[in-house]
PDB file of C-alpha atoms in Angstrom:
ATOM      1  CA  GLN V   1     -16.782   1.675   8.229  1.00 83.00           C
ATOM      2  CA  ILE V   2     -12.998   1.299   8.061  1.00 89.00           C
ATOM      3  CA  GLN V   3     -10.883   4.791   7.783  1.00 94.00           C
ATOM      4  CA  LEU V   4      -7.314   4.781   6.309  1.00 95.00           C
ATOM      5  CA  VAL V   5      -5.381   8.137   6.487  1.00 96.00           C
ATOM      6  CA  ASP V   6      -1.751   7.542   4.301  1.00 93.00           C
ATOM      7  CA  SER V   7       1.450   9.790   4.269  1.00 95.00           C
ATOM      8  CA  GLY V   8       5.042   9.559   3.691  1.00 97.00           C
ATOM      9  CA  GLY V   9       5.348  10.346   0.031  1.00 96.00           C
ATOM     10  CA  GLY V  10       7.453  12.496  -1.353  1.00 97.00           C
ATOM     11  CA  SER V  11      10.371  13.623  -4.235  1.00 98.00           C
ATOM     12  CA  VAL V  12      13.405  11.298  -3.970  1.00 98.00           C
ATOM     13  CA  GLN V  13      16.264  10.797  -6.374  1.00 98.00           C
ATOM     14  CA  ALA V  14      16.491   7.040  -8.464  1.00 98.00           C
ATOM     15  CA  GLY V  15      17.947   4.656  -5.515  1.00 98.00           C
ATOM     16  CA  GLY V  16      16.589   6.315  -2.668  1.00 98.00           C
ATOM     17  CA  SER V  17      14.300   5.151  -0.075  1.00 98.00           C
ATOM     18  CA  LEU V  18      10.709   6.026   1.130  1.00 98.00           C
ATOM     19  CA  ARG V  19       8.396   4.659   3.775  1.00 98.00           C
ATOM     20  CA  LEU V  20       4.898   5.112   3.400  1.00 98.00           C
ATOM     21  CA  SER V  21       2.339   4.810   6.312  1.00 98.00           C
ATOM     22  CA  CYS V  22      -1.097   3.842   6.535  1.00 96.00           C
ATOM     23  CA  ALA V  23      -2.912   4.629   9.736  1.00 95.00           C
ATOM     24  CA  ALA V  24      -6.470   2.943   9.908  1.00 92.00           C
ATOM     25  CA  SER V  25      -9.794   2.611  12.311  1.00 89.00           C
ATOM     26  CA  GLY V  26     -12.780   1.454  12.359  1.00 86.00           C
ATOM     27  CA  TYR V  27     -12.158  -2.412  12.115  1.00 69.00           C
ATOM     28  CA  THR V  28     -14.966  -5.047  12.844  1.00 57.00           C
ATOM     29  CA  TYR V  29     -13.932  -8.154  13.464  1.00 59.00           C
ATOM     30  CA  GLY V  30     -12.908 -11.113  10.676  1.00 61.00           C
ATOM     31  CA  PRO V  31      -9.768 -11.726   8.392  1.00 74.00           C
ATOM     32  CA  TYR V  32      -8.699  -8.575   6.892  1.00 88.00           C
ATOM     33  CA  CYS V  33      -6.331  -7.859   4.116  1.00 94.00           C
ATOM     34  CA  MET V  34      -4.412  -4.414   3.767  1.00 95.00           C
ATOM     35  CA  GLY V  35      -1.937  -3.716   0.705  1.00 97.00           C
ATOM     36  CA  TRP V  36      -0.812  -0.708  -1.072  1.00 98.00           C
ATOM     37  CA  PHE V  37      -1.708   0.179  -5.220  1.00 98.00           C
ATOM     38  CA  ARG V  38      -0.330   2.904  -7.096  1.00 98.00           C
ATOM     39  CA  GLN V  39      -2.173   5.148  -9.777  1.00 98.00           C
ATOM     40  CA  ALA V  40       0.500   6.517 -12.025  1.00 96.00           C
ATOM     41  CA  PRO V  41      -0.831   9.001 -15.032  1.00 92.00           C
ATOM     42  CA  GLY V  42      -2.324   7.504 -17.456  1.00 94.00           C
ATOM     43  CA  LYS V  43      -2.328   4.192 -16.294  1.00 96.00           C
ATOM     44  CA  GLU V  44      -4.544   1.774 -14.751  1.00 97.00           C
ATOM     45  CA  ARG V  45      -4.627   1.232 -10.461  1.00 97.00           C
ATOM     46  CA  GLU V  46      -2.359  -1.640  -9.684  1.00 97.00           C
ATOM     47  CA  GLY V  47      -1.406  -3.386  -6.943  1.00 97.00           C
ATOM     48  CA  VAL V  48       2.068  -3.410  -5.236  1.00 98.00           C
ATOM     49  CA  ALA V  49       1.950  -5.499  -2.002  1.00 98.00           C
ATOM     50  CA  SER V  50      -0.504  -7.005   0.017  1.00 97.00           C
ATOM     51  CA  LEU V  51      -0.673  -8.603   3.778  1.00 95.00           C
ATOM     52  CA  ASP V  52      -3.455 -10.975   4.782  1.00 92.00           C
ATOM     53  CA  GLY V  53      -5.068 -11.587   8.145  1.00 83.00           C
ATOM     54  CA  SER V  54      -2.389 -14.712   8.672  1.00 89.00           C
ATOM     55  CA  GLY V  55       0.850 -12.114   7.532  1.00 88.00           C
ATOM     56  CA  ALA V  56       1.198 -13.679   4.227  1.00 95.00           C
ATOM     57  CA  THR V  57       2.421 -11.319   1.968  1.00 97.00           C
ATOM     58  CA  THR V  58       2.110 -10.952  -1.617  1.00 97.00           C
ATOM     59  CA  TYR V  59       3.910  -8.297  -4.027  1.00 98.00           C
ATOM     60  CA  ALA V  60       3.738  -7.561  -7.730  1.00 98.00           C
ATOM     61  CA  ASP V  61       6.942  -8.741  -9.831  1.00 98.00           C
ATOM     62  CA  SER V  62       8.153  -5.394 -10.346  1.00 97.00           C
ATOM     63  CA  VAL V  63       8.958  -4.181  -6.874  1.00 98.00           C
ATOM     64  CA  LYS V  64       9.945  -7.907  -5.625  1.00 98.00           C
ATOM     65  CA  GLY V  65      13.081  -7.662  -3.868  1.00 98.00           C
ATOM     66  CA  ARG V  66      12.955  -3.799  -3.350  1.00 98.00           C
ATOM     67  CA  PHE V  67       9.577  -3.265  -1.335  1.00 98.00           C
ATOM     68  CA  THR V  68       8.422  -4.204   1.741  1.00 98.00           C
ATOM     69  CA  ILE V  69       5.167  -4.369   3.813  1.00 98.00           C
ATOM     70  CA  SER V  70       4.684  -4.622   7.449  1.00 96.00           C
ATOM     71  CA  LYS V  71       1.906  -3.930   9.914  1.00 93.00           C
ATOM     72  CA  ASP V  72       2.147  -2.661  13.517  1.00 92.00           C
ATOM     73  CA  ASN V  73      -0.876  -4.093  14.818  1.00 87.00           C
ATOM     74  CA  ALA V  74      -0.740  -2.100  18.215  1.00 88.00           C
ATOM     75  CA  LYS V  75      -0.322   1.168  16.197  1.00 90.00           C
ATOM     76  CA  ASN V  76      -2.739  -0.203  13.754  1.00 89.00           C
ATOM     77  CA  THR V  77      -0.586   0.995  11.021  1.00 93.00           C
ATOM     78  CA  LEU V  78       0.434  -0.569   7.721  1.00 95.00           C
ATOM     79  CA  TYR V  79       4.266   0.219   6.350  1.00 97.00           C
ATOM     80  CA  LEU V  80       5.688  -0.101   2.741  1.00 98.00           C
ATOM     81  CA  GLN V  81       9.562  -0.091   2.849  1.00 98.00           C
ATOM     82  CA  MET V  82      10.460   1.288  -0.351  1.00 98.00           C
ATOM     83  CA  ASN V  83      13.852   0.687  -1.325  1.00 98.00           C
ATOM     84  CA  SER V  84      16.148   1.277  -4.668  1.00 98.00           C
ATOM     85  CA  LEU V  85      13.416   3.072  -6.271  1.00 98.00           C
ATOM     86  CA  LYS V  86      13.077   3.667  -9.926  1.00 98.00           C
ATOM     87  CA  PRO V  87      11.368   6.624 -12.004  1.00 97.00           C
ATOM     88  CA  GLU V  88       8.949   4.287 -12.804  1.00 97.00           C
ATOM     89  CA  ASP V  89       7.878   3.811  -9.496  1.00 98.00           C
ATOM     90  CA  THR V  90       6.602   7.358  -9.674  1.00 98.00           C
ATOM     91  CA  ALA V  91       2.793   7.208  -8.739  1.00 98.00           C
ATOM     92  CA  VAL V  92      -0.033   8.127  -6.378  1.00 98.00           C
ATOM     93  CA  TYR V  93      -0.144   5.432  -3.839  1.00 98.00           C
ATOM     94  CA  TYR V  94      -2.991   4.261  -2.068  1.00 98.00           C
ATOM     95  CA  CYS V  95      -3.697   2.111   1.539  1.00 97.00           C
ATOM     96  CA  ALA V  96      -6.566  -0.129   1.069  1.00 97.00           C
ATOM     97  CA  ALA V  97      -8.099  -2.469   3.221  1.00 95.00           C
ATOM     98  CA  ASP V  98     -11.323  -4.693   3.079  1.00 93.00           C
ATOM     99  CA  ARG V  99     -12.301  -8.294   4.271  1.00 91.00           C
ATOM    100  CA  CYS V 100      -9.774 -10.778   2.544  1.00 90.00           C
ATOM    101  CA  SER V 101     -12.975 -12.359   0.653  1.00 90.00           C
ATOM    102  CA  ARG V 102     -13.035  -8.942  -1.483  1.00 90.00           C
ATOM    103  CA  TRP V 103      -9.476  -8.891  -2.152  1.00 91.00           C
ATOM    104  CA  PRO V 104      -8.086  -7.522  -4.526  1.00 92.00           C
ATOM    105  CA  ARG V 105     -10.810  -5.046  -4.968  1.00 95.00           C
ATOM    106  CA  PRO V 106     -10.945  -3.772  -1.290  1.00 95.00           C
ATOM    107  CA  ASN V 107     -13.992  -1.051  -0.912  1.00 95.00           C
ATOM    108  CA  TYR V 108     -11.769   1.014   1.925  1.00 95.00           C
ATOM    109  CA  TRP V 109      -8.991   3.352   0.400  1.00 97.00           C
ATOM    110  CA  GLY V 110      -6.718   5.900   1.705  1.00 97.00           C
ATOM    111  CA  GLN V 111      -6.534   9.629   0.182  1.00 97.00           C
ATOM    112  CA  GLY V 112      -3.192   8.558  -1.729  1.00 97.00           C
ATOM    113  CA  THR V 113       0.249   9.996  -1.650  1.00 97.00           C
ATOM    114  CA  GLN V 114       2.663  10.940  -4.458  1.00 98.00           C
ATOM    115  CA  VAL V 115       5.776   9.367  -4.791  1.00 98.00           C
ATOM    116  CA  THR V 116       8.175  10.857  -7.662  1.00 98.00           C
ATOM    117  CA  VAL V 117      11.291   9.432  -8.569  1.00 98.00           C
ATOM    118  CA  SER V 118      13.673  11.424 -10.862  1.00 97.00           C
ATOM    119  CA  SER V 119      16.316   9.975 -12.575  1.00 94.00           C
TER     120      SER V 119
END
């Protein structure tokens, strides 16, 4: 059973930056993928960025060049550095993890952290 605790959200003006963190525990052996999803009001949850067991990253087109996903293996913590934020980035952001064979439909989720970008 994987436990995820995400944090770091907040309110920022357009053009600003935030860094989200996701502390993970309870891993078992196997190739795991981790990533970030977001859900804006009235919209479906969408994938933002992901990181597989080999360190390969993927990003949604809407965040390429602005967001960076990374992981500190010693701390078992996943990060999402968000720069040049736009009002359309406003959403609840969720950390997720699971075996890569289940991606992009992971079973394990953080509680979510709100990101609000004002114009």
